[in-house]
Coordinates of C-alpha atoms in Angstrom, one line a residue:
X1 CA 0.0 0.0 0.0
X2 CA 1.4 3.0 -1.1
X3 CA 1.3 6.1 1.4
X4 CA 0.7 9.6 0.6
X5 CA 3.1 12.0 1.3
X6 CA 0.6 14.8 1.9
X7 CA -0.5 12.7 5.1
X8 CA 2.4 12.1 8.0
X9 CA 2.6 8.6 9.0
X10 CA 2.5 6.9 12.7
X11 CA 6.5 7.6 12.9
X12 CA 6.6 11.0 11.5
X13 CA 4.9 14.3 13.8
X14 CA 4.1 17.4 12.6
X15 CA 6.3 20.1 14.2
X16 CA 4.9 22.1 17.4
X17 CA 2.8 24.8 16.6
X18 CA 4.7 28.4 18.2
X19 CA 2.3 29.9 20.4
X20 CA 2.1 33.2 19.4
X21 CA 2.9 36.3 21.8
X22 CA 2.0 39.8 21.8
X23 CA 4.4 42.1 21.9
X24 CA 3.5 44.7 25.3
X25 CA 3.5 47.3 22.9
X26 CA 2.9 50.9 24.2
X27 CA -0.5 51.4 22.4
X28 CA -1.6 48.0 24.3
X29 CA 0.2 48.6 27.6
X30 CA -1.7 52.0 27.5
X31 CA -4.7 50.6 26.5
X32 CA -5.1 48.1 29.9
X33 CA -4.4 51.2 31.6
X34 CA -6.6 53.4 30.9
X35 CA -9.5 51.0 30.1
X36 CA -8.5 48.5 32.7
X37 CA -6.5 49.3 35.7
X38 CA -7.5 52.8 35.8
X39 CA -11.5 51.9 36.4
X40 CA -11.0 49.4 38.5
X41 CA -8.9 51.4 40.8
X42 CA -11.3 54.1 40.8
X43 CA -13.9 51.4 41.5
X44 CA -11.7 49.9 44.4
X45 CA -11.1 53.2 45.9
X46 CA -14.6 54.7 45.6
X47 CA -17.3 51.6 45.9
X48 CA -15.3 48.3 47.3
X49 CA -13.2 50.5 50.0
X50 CA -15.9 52.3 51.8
X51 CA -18.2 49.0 51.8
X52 CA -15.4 47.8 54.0
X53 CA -15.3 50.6 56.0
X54 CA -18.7 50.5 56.5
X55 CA -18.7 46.5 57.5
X56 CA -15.6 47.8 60.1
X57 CA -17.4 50.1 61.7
X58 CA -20.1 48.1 62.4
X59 CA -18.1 45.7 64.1
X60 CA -17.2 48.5 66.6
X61 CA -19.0 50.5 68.6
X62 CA -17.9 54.2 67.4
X63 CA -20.0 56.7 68.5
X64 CA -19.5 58.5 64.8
X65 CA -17.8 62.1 66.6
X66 CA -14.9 61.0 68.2
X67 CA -11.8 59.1 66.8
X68 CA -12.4 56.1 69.8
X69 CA -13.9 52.9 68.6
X70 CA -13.6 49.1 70.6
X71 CA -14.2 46.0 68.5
X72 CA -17.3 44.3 70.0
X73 CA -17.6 41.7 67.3
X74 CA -21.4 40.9 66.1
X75 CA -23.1 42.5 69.1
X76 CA -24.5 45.4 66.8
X77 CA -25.9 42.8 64.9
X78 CA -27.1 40.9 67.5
X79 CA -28.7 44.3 68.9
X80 CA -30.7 45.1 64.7
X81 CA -32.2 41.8 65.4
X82 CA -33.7 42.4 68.9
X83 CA -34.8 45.8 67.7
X84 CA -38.4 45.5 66.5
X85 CA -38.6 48.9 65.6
X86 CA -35.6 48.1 63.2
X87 CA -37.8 44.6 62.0
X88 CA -40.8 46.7 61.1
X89 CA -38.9 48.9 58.9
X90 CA -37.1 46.0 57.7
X91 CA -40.6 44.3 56.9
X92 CA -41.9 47.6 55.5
X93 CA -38.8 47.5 53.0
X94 CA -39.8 43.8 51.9
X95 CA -43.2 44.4 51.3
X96 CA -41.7 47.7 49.3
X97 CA -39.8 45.5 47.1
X98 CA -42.3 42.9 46.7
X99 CA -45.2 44.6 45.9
X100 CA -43.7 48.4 44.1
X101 CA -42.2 46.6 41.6
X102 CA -44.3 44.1 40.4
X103 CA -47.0 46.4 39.6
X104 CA -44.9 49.1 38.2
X105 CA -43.4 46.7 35.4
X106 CA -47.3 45.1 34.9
X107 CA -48.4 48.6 34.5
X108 CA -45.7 49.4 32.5
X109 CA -45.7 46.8 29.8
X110 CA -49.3 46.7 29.3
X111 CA -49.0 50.7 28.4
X112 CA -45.8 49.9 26.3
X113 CA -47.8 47.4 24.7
X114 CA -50.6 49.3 23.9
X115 CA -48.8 51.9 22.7
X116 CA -46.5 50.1 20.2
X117 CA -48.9 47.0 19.7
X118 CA -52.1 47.8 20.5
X119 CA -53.7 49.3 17.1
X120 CA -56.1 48.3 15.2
X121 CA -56.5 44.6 14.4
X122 CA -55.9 45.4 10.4
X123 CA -53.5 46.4 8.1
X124 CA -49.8 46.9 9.7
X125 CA -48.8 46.4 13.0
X126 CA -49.0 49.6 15.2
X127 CA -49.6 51.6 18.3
X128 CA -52.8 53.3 19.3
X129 CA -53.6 56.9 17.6
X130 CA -51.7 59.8 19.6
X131 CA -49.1 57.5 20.9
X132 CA -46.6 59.9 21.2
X133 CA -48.6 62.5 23.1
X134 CA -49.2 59.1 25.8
X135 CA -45.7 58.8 26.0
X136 CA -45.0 62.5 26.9
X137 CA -47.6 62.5 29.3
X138 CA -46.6 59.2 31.0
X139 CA -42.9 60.2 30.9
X140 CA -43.9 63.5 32.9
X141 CA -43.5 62.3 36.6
X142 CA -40.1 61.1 36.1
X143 CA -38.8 64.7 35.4
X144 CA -40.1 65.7 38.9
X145 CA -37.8 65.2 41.6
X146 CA -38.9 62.6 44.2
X147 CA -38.6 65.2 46.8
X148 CA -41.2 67.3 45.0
X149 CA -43.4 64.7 43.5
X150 CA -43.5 63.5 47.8
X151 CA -44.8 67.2 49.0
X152 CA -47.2 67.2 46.1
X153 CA -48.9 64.1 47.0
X154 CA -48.8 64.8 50.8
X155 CA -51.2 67.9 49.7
X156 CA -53.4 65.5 47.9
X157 CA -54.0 62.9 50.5
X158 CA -54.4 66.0 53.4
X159 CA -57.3 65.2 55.3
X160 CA -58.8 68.6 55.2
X161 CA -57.7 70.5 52.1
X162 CA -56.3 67.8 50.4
X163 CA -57.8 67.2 46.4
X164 CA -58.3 63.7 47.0
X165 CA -60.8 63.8 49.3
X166 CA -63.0 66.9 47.9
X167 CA -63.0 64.7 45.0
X168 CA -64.6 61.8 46.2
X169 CA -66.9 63.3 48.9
X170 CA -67.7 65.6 45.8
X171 CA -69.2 62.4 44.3
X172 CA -71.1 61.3 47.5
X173 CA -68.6 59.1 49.1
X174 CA -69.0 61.0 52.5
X175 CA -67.0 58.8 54.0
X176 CA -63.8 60.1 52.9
X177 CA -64.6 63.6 54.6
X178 CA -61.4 64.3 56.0
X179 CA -59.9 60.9 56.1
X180 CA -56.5 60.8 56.9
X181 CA -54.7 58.7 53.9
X182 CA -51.3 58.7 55.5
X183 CA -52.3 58.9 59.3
X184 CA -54.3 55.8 59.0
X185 CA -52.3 52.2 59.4
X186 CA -54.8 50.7 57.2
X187 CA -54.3 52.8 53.9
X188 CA -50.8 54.7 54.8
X189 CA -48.6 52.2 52.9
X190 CA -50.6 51.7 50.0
X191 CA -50.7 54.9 49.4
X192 CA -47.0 55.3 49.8
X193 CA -46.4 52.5 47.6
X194 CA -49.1 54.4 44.8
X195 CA -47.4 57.8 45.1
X196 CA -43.8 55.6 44.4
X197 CA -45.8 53.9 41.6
X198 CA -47.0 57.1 39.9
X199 CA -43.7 58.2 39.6
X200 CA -41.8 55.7 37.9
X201 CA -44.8 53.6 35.4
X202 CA -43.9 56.5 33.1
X203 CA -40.0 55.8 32.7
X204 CA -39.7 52.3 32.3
X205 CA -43.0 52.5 29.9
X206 CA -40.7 54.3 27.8
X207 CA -38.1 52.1 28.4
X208 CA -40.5 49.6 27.2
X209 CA -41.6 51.5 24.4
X210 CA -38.0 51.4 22.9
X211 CA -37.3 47.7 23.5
X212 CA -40.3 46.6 21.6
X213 CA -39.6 48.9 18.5
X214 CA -36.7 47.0 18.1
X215 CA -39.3 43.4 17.9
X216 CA -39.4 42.5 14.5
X217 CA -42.8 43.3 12.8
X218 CA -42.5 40.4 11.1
X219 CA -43.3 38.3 14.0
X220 CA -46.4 40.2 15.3
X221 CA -47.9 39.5 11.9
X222 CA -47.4 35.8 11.7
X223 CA -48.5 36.0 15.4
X224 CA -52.0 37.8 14.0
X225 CA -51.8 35.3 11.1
X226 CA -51.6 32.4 13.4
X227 CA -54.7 33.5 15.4
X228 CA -52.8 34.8 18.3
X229 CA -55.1 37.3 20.6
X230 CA -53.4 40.4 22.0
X231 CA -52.7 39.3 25.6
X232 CA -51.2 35.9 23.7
X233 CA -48.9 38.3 21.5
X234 CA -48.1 40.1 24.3
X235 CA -47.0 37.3 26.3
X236 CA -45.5 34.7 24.2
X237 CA -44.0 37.0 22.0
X238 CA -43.5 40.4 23.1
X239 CA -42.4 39.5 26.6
X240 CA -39.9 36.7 26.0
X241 CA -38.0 39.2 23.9
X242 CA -37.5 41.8 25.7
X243 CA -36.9 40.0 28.8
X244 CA -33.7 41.4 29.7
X245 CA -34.9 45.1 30.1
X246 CA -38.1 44.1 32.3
X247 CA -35.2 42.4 33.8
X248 CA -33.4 45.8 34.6
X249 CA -36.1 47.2 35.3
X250 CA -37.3 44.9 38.1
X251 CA -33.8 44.9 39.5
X252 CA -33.7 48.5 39.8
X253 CA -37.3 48.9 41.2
X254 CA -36.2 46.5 44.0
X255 CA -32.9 48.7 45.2
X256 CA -35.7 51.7 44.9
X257 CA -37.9 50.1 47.0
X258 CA -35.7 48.7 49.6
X259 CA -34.7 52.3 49.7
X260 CA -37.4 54.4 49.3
X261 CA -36.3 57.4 51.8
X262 CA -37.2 60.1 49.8
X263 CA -40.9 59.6 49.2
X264 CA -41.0 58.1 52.6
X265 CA -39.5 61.0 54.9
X266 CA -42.0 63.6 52.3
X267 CA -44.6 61.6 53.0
X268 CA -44.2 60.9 56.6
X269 CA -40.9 61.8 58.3
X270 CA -41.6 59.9 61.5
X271 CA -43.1 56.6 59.9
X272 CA -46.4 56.6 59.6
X273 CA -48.9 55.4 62.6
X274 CA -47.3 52.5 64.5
X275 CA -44.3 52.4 62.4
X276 CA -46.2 51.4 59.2
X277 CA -44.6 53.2 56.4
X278 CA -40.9 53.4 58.3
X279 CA -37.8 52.1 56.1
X280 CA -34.5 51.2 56.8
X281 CA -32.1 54.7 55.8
X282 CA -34.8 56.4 58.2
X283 CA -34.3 54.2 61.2
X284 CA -30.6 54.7 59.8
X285 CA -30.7 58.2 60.2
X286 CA -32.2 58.6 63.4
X287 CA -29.2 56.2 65.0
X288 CA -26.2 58.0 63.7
X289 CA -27.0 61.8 64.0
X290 CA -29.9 61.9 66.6
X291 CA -28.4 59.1 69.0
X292 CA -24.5 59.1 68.0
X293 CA -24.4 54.8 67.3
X294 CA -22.5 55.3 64.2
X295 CA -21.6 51.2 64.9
X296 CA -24.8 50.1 64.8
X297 CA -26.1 52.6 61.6
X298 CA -23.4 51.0 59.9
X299 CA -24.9 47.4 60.9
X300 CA -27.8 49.0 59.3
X301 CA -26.5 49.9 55.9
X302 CA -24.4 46.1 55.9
X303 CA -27.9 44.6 56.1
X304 CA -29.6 47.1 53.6
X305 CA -26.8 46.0 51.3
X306 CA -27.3 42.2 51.9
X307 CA -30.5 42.7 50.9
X308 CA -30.3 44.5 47.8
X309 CA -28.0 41.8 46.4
X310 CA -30.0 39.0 47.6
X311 CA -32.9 40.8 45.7
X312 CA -30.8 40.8 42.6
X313 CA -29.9 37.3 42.9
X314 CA -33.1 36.3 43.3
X315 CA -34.8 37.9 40.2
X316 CA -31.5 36.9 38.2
X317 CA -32.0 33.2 39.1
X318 CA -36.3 33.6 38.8
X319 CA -35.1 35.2 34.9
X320 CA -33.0 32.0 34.3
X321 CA -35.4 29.1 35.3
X322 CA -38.3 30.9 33.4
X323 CA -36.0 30.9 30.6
X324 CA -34.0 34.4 30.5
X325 CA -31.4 31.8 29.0
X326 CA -30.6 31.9 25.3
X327 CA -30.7 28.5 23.6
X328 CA -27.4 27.4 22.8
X329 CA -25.8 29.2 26.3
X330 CA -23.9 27.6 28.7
X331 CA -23.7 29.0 31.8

């Protein structure tokens, strides 16, 4: 049997491949620099450093004025977790996160989709007539600062004076005459959580708005072809393509909401009746500058920060067993 030559037999190998090195030129050295070390040492120094601090100081009893401080281990912690003033705002932040935004990315996607998607059943796929004067209005409250869009809404719900009260008795529910929206347990976190909502359905509509412009046409027409109802477009193909932004969104609504201290201090600066509407940075507040426990305020902000990242977790691994997952990724 004769052998080719073109193909090296058992005794013969084919000579090692060089690996190939680049050069540390100046243009790459410069490069990893400025694109590289140079953020993440800005990162390091600004973010990662005074996390530390923080989880130092709460590991110490420093009083926040002077330059003493003793190491007393986890007794600060031990102390949050004893607190139940410190437990109610901690609850008041979960139900924040758990309920705000939820209904603010519902709210928003059903207005994105009526907006881009929600035309008439013929001809081309397209938004409803005026879209863009929707979007403008919608988008309003987000240019408001939450400091401002707080005081306004405390003048609404005011008990005597208040708009949304004449309203209502005006139409012979007489008894909202002077009900007390925020001094009442029953109805003063809902209507926290509405004012919070108000302010931000408009944004991430928007947001919305520009993720679904960039959907194909193509496939809401074979979706109308196929016999596909609006809700089914909206949720078997409108949804699951824009996942990733209702993604951010939800992810960002949840640090929001398990902060929340602007709306909540313009709303009601000492926490609502029986605690009911008090968060986390305001209990935070009162125990570094009113009663000088810098230590345990810092115990404080370690557990807000727990939190917040096991809120992202969370939604990240809810996104990936729903199937937030491209086919053909391996994580």
């Amino acid at each position: 049997m004769i052998e080719s030559p073109l193909v090296p037999t058992d005794t013969e190998k084919a000579p090692p491949r060089k690996k190939s090195r680049r050069s540390w030129t100046f243009d790459r050295i410069s490069f990893v620099l400025v694109f590289l070390v140079l953020p993440l040492a800005l990162f390091s120094v600004f973010v990662v450093w005074p996390f530390v601090q923080a989880f130092w100081y709460s590991l110490t009893d420093w009083s926040g004025f002077t330059a003493d401080m003793n190491f007393i281990g986890v007794e600060n912690y031990q102390k949050l977790f004893e607190d139940d003033i410190f437990m109610t705002a901690l609850r008041n932040n979960v139900l924040l996160a758990l309920v705000v935004p939820f209904v603010t990315v519902v709210l928003a996607f059903a207005l994105a989709t009526m907006i881009t998607v929600g035309g008439s059943t013929y001809g081309a796929t397209r938004g409803l007539k005026g879209s863009s004067f929707y979007r403008v209005v919608s988008f309003f409250p987000y240019t408001i600062p939450a400091i401002v869009i707080g005081l306004i809404w405390l003048q609404m719900f005011d008990p005597s004076n208040g708009l949304l009260n004449g309203v209502l008795t005006a139409v012979g529910l007489d008894g909202f005459d002077s009900f007390p929206w925020l001094g009442d347990e029953r109805t003063a976190m809902p209507a926290s959580m509405f004012v919070i909502i108000w302010g931000f359905v408009g944004f991430y509509m928007v947001l919305f708005v520009a993720a679904i412009k960039s959907v194909p046409g193509e496939l809401y027409d074979a979706a109308r072809i196929d016999g596909a109802g609006r809700f089914r477009t909206a949720f078997s193909v409108t949804l699951p393509l824009i996942r990733d932004n209702v993604q951010t969104a939800y992810i960002y609504l949840g640090i929001l909401a398990l902060d929340a201290f602007v709306y909540m201090v313009a709303l009601n600066p000492g926490g609502g009746p029986e605690n009911s509407t008090l968060v986390m940075p305001q209990r935070l507040l009162v125990t570094a500058f009113e009663k000088g426990q810098f230590g345990l305020a810092s115990a404080m902000g370690v557990v807000m920060a727990v939190a917040t990242l096991v809120f992202a977790a969370l939604v990240f691994t809810v996104n990936r067993l729903v199937g937030g997952r491209p086919e053909g990724v391996r994580g």
